[in-house]
PDB file of C-alpha atoms in Angstrom:
ATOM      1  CA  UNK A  75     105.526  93.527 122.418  1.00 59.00           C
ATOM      2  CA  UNK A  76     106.149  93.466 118.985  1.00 53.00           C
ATOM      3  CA  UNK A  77     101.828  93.864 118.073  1.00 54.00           C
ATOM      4  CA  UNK A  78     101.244  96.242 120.652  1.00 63.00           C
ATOM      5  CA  UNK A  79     103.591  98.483 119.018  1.00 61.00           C
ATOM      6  CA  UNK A  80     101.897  97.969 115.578  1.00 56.00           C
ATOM      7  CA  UNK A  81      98.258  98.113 117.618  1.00 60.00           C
ATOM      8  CA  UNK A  82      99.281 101.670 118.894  1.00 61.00           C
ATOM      9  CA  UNK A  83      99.627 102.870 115.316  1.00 62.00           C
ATOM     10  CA  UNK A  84      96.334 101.855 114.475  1.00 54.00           C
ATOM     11  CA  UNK A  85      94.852 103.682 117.596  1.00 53.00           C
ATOM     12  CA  UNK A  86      96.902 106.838 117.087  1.00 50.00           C
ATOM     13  CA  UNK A  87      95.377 107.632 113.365  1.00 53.00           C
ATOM     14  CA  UNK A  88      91.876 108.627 111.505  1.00 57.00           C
ATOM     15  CA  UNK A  89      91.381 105.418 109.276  1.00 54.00           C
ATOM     16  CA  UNK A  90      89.381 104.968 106.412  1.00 52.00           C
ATOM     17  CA  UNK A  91      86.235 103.652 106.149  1.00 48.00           C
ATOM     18  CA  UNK A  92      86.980 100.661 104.382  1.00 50.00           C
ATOM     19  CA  UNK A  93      90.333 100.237 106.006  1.00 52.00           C
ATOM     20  CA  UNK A  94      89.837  96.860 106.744  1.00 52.00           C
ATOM     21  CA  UNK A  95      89.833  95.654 103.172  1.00 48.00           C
ATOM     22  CA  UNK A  96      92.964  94.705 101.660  1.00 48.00           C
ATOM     23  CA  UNK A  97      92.359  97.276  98.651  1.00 54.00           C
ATOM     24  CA  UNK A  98      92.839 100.180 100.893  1.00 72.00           C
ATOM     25  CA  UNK A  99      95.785 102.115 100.585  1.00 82.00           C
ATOM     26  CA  UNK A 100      95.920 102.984 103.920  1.00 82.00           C
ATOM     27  CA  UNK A 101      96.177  99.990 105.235  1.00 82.00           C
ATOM     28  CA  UNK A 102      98.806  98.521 102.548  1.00 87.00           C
ATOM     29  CA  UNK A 103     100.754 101.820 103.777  1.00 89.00           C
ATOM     30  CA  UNK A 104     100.420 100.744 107.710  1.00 87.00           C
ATOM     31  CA  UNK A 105     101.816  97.320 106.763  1.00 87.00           C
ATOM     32  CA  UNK A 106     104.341  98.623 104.799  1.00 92.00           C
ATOM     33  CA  UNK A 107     106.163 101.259 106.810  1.00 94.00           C
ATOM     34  CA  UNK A 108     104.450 100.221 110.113  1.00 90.00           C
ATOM     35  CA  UNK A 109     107.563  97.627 110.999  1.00 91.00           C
ATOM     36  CA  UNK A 110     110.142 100.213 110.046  1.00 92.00           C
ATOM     37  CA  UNK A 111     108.386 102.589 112.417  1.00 91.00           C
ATOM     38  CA  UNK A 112     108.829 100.194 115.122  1.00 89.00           C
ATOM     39  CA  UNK A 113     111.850  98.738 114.458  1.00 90.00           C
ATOM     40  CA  UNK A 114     114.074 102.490 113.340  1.00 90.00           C
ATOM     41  CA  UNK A 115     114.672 100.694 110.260  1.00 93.00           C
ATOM     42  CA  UNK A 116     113.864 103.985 108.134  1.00 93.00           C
ATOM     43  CA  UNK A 117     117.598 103.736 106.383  1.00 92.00           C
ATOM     44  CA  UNK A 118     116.277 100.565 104.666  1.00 93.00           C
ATOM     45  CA  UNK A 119     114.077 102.919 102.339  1.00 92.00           C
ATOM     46  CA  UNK A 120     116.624 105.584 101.201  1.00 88.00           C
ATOM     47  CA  UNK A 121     120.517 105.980 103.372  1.00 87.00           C
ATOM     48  CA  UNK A 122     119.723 109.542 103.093  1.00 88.00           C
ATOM     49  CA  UNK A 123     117.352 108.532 105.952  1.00 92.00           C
ATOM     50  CA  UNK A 124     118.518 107.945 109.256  1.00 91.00           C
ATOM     51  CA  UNK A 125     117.229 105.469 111.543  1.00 90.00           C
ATOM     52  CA  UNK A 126     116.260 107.877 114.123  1.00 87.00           C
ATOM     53  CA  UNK A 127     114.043 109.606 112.525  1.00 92.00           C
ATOM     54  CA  UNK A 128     110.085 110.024 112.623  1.00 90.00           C
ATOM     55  CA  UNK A 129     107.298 108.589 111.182  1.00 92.00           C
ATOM     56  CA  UNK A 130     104.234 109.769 110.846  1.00 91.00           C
ATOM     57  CA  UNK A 131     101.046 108.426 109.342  1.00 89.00           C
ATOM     58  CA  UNK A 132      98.382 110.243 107.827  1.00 87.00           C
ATOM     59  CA  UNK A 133     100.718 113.358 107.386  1.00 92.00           C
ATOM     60  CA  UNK A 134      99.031 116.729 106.910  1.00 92.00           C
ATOM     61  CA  UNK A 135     102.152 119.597 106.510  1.00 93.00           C
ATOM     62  CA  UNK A 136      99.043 122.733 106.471  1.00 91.00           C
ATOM     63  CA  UNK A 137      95.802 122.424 107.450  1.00 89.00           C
ATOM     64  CA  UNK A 138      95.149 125.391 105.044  1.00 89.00           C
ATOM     65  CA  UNK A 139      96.246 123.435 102.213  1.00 91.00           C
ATOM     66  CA  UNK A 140      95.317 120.384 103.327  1.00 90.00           C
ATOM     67  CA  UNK A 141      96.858 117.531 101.350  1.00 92.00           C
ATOM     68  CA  UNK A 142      97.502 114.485 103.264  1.00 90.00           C
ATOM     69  CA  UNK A 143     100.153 111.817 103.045  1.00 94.00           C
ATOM     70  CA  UNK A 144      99.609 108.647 103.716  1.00 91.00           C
ATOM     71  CA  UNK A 145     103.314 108.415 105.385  1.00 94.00           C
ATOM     72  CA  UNK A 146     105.949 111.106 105.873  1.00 95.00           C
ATOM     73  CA  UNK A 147     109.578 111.012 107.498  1.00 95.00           C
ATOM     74  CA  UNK A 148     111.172 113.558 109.173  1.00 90.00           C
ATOM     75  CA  UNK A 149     114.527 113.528 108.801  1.00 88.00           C
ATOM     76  CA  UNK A 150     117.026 115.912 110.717  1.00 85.00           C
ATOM     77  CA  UNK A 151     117.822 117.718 107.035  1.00 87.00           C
ATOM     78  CA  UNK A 152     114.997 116.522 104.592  1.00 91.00           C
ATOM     79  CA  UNK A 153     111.102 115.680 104.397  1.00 95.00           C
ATOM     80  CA  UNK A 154     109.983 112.097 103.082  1.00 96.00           C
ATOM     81  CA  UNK A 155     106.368 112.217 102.077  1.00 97.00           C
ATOM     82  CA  UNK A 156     104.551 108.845 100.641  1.00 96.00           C
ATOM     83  CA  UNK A 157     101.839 108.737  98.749  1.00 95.00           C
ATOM     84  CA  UNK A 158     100.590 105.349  98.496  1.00 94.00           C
ATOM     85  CA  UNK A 159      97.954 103.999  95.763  1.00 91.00           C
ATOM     86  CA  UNK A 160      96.485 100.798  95.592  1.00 84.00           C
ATOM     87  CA  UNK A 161      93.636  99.601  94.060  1.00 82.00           C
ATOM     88  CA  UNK A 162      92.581 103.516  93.226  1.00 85.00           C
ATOM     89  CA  UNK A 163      90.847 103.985  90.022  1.00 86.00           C
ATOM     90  CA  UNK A 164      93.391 106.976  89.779  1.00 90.00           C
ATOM     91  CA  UNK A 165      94.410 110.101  91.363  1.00 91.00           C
ATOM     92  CA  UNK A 166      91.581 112.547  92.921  1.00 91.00           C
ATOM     93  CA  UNK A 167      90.424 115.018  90.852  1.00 94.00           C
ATOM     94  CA  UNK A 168      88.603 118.175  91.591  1.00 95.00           C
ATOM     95  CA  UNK A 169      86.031 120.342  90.247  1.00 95.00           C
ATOM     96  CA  UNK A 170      86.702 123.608  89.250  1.00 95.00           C
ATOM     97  CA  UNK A 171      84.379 125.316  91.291  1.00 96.00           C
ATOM     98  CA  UNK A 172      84.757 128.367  93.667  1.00 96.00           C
ATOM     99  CA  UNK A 173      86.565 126.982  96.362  1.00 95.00           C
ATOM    100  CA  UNK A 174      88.758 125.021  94.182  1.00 95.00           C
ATOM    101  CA  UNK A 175      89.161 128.295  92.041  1.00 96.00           C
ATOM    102  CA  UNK A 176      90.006 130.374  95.065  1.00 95.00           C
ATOM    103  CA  UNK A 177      92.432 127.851  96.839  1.00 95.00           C
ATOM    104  CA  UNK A 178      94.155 127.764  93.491  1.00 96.00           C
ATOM    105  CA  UNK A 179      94.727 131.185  93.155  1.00 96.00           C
ATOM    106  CA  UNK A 180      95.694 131.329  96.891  1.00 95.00           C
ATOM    107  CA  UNK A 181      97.972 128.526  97.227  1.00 95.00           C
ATOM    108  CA  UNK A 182      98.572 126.554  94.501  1.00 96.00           C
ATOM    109  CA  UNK A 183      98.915 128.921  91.005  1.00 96.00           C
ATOM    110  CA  UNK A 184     102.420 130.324  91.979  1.00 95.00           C
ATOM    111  CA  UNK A 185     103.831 126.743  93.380  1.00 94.00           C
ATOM    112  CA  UNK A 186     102.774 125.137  89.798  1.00 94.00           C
ATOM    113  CA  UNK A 187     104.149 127.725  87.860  1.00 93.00           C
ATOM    114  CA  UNK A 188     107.431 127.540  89.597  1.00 92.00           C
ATOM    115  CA  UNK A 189     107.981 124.026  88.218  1.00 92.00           C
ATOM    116  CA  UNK A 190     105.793 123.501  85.046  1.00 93.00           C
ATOM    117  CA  UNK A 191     103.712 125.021  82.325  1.00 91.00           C
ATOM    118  CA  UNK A 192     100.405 123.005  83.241  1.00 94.00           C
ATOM    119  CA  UNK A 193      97.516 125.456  82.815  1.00 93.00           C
ATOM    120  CA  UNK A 194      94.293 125.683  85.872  1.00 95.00           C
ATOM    121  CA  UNK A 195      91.983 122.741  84.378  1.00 94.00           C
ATOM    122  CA  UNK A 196      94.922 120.591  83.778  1.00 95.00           C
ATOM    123  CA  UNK A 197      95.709 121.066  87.279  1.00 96.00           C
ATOM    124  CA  UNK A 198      91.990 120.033  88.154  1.00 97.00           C
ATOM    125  CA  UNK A 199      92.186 117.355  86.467  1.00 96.00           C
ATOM    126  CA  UNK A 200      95.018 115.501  88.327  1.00 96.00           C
ATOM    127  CA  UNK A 201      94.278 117.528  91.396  1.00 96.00           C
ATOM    128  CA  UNK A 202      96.063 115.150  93.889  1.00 95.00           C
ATOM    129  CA  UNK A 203      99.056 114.099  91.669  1.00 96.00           C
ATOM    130  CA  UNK A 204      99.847 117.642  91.416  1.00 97.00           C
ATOM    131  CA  UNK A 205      99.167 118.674  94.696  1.00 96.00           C
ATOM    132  CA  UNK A 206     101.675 115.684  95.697  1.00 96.00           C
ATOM    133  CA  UNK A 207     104.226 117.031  93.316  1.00 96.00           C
ATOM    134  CA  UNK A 208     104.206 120.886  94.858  1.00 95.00           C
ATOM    135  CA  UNK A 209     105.710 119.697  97.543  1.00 95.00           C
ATOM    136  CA  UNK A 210     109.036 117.932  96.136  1.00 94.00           C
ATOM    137  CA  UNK A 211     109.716 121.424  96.835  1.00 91.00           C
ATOM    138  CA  UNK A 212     109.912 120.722 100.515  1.00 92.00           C
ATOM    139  CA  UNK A 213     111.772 117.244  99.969  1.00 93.00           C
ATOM    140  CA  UNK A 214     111.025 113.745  98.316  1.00 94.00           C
ATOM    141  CA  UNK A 215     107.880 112.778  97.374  1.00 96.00           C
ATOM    142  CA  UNK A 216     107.619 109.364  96.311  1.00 95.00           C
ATOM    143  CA  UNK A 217     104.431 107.604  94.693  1.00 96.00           C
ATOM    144  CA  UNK A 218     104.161 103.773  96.258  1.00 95.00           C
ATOM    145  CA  UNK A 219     102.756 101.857  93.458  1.00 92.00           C
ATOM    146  CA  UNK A 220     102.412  98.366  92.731  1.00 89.00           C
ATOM    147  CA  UNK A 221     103.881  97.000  89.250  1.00 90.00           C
ATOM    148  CA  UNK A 222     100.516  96.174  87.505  1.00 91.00           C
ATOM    149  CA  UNK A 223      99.357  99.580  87.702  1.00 90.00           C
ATOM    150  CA  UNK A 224     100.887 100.878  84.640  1.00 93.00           C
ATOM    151  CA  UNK A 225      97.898 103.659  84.345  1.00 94.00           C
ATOM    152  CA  UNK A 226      98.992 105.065  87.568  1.00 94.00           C
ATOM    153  CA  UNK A 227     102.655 104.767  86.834  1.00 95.00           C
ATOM    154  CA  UNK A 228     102.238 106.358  83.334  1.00 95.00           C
ATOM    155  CA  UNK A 229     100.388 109.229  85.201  1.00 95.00           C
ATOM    156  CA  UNK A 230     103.119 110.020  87.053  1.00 96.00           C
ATOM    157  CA  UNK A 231     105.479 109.399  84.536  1.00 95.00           C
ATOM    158  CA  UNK A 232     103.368 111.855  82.695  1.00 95.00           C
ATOM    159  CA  UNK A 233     103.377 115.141  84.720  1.00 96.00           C
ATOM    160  CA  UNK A 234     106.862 114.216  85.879  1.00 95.00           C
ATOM    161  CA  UNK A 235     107.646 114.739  81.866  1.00 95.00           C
ATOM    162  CA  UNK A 236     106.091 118.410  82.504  1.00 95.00           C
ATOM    163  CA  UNK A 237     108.017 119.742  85.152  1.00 95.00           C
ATOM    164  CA  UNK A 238     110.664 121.916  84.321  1.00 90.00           C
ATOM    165  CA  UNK A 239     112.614 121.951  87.117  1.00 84.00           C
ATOM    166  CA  UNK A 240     115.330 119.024  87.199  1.00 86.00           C
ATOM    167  CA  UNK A 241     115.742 118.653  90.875  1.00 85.00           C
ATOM    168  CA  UNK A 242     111.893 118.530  91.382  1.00 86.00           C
ATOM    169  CA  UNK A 243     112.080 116.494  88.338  1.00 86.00           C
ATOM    170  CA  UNK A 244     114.236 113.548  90.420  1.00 83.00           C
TER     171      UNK A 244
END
């Protein structure tokens, strides 16, 4: 009973192309939170989180925006997103192109400047570590990293040192 709980996660969600190798994020993140999905175990990550809350993989808040998580909780007072990074060379980045331009000045320009001084390339550059950040606005965000990836770690570490706000900060 136990796999066929774990198989219906698989068949409920978009995988990755190379989800089948054990480098892929994706799948570390199904393995990770996939038994606390199944089990209501969700308190084990943070007590802030009850049990009976939901988990969803592959979580995308707007469609407009369109940054996905690769796990999110909702809780009956706060949102859980995960970002989980594996064997990633690093965080996406983005070219500064029209579209980027445009959905920067749309969505994202006012959100950054709300919680640190980071200027438009700097943005670019880290374009999915930011866009991550933007929304500890809307609850936790946490980066799932293993230990030996200090570069990723530092990263974070990094534009965490840049944002003004304490509570996004934490």
């Amino acid at each position: 009973n136990y796999k066929n709980k774990i198989d219906s996660l698989l068949n409920e969600k978009d995988l990755h192309l190379c989800f089948h190798h054990l480098k892929s994020s994706q799948a570390l993140a199904l393995n990770l939170f996939g038994p606390l999905v199944v089990e209501n175990k969700f308190s084990i990550i943070n007590n802030r989180i009850s049990d009976n809350s939901k988990g969803i993989f592959e979580f995308v808040e707007s469609s407009k925006e369109g940054t996905h998580f690769d796990f999110y909780i909702q809780n009956s007072t706060d949102n859980f997103y995960f970002e989980v990074k594996y064997m990633e060379k690093d965080f996406g980045s983005a070219d500064a192109d029209e579209k980027h331009q445009q959905k920067y000045v749309e969505i994202y320009k006012n959100k950054l400047e709300q919680i640190t001084q980071i200027d438009e390339n700097d943005f670019y550059k880290q374009y999915q570590l930011w866009r991550n950040i933007i929304y500890a606005k809307n609850g936790y965000v946490f980066f799932v990293l293993p230990r030996f990836r200090d570069d990723l770690i530092k990263k974070v570490e990094a534009a965490k040192d840049k944002i003004k706000n304490e509570e996004i900060k934490n």
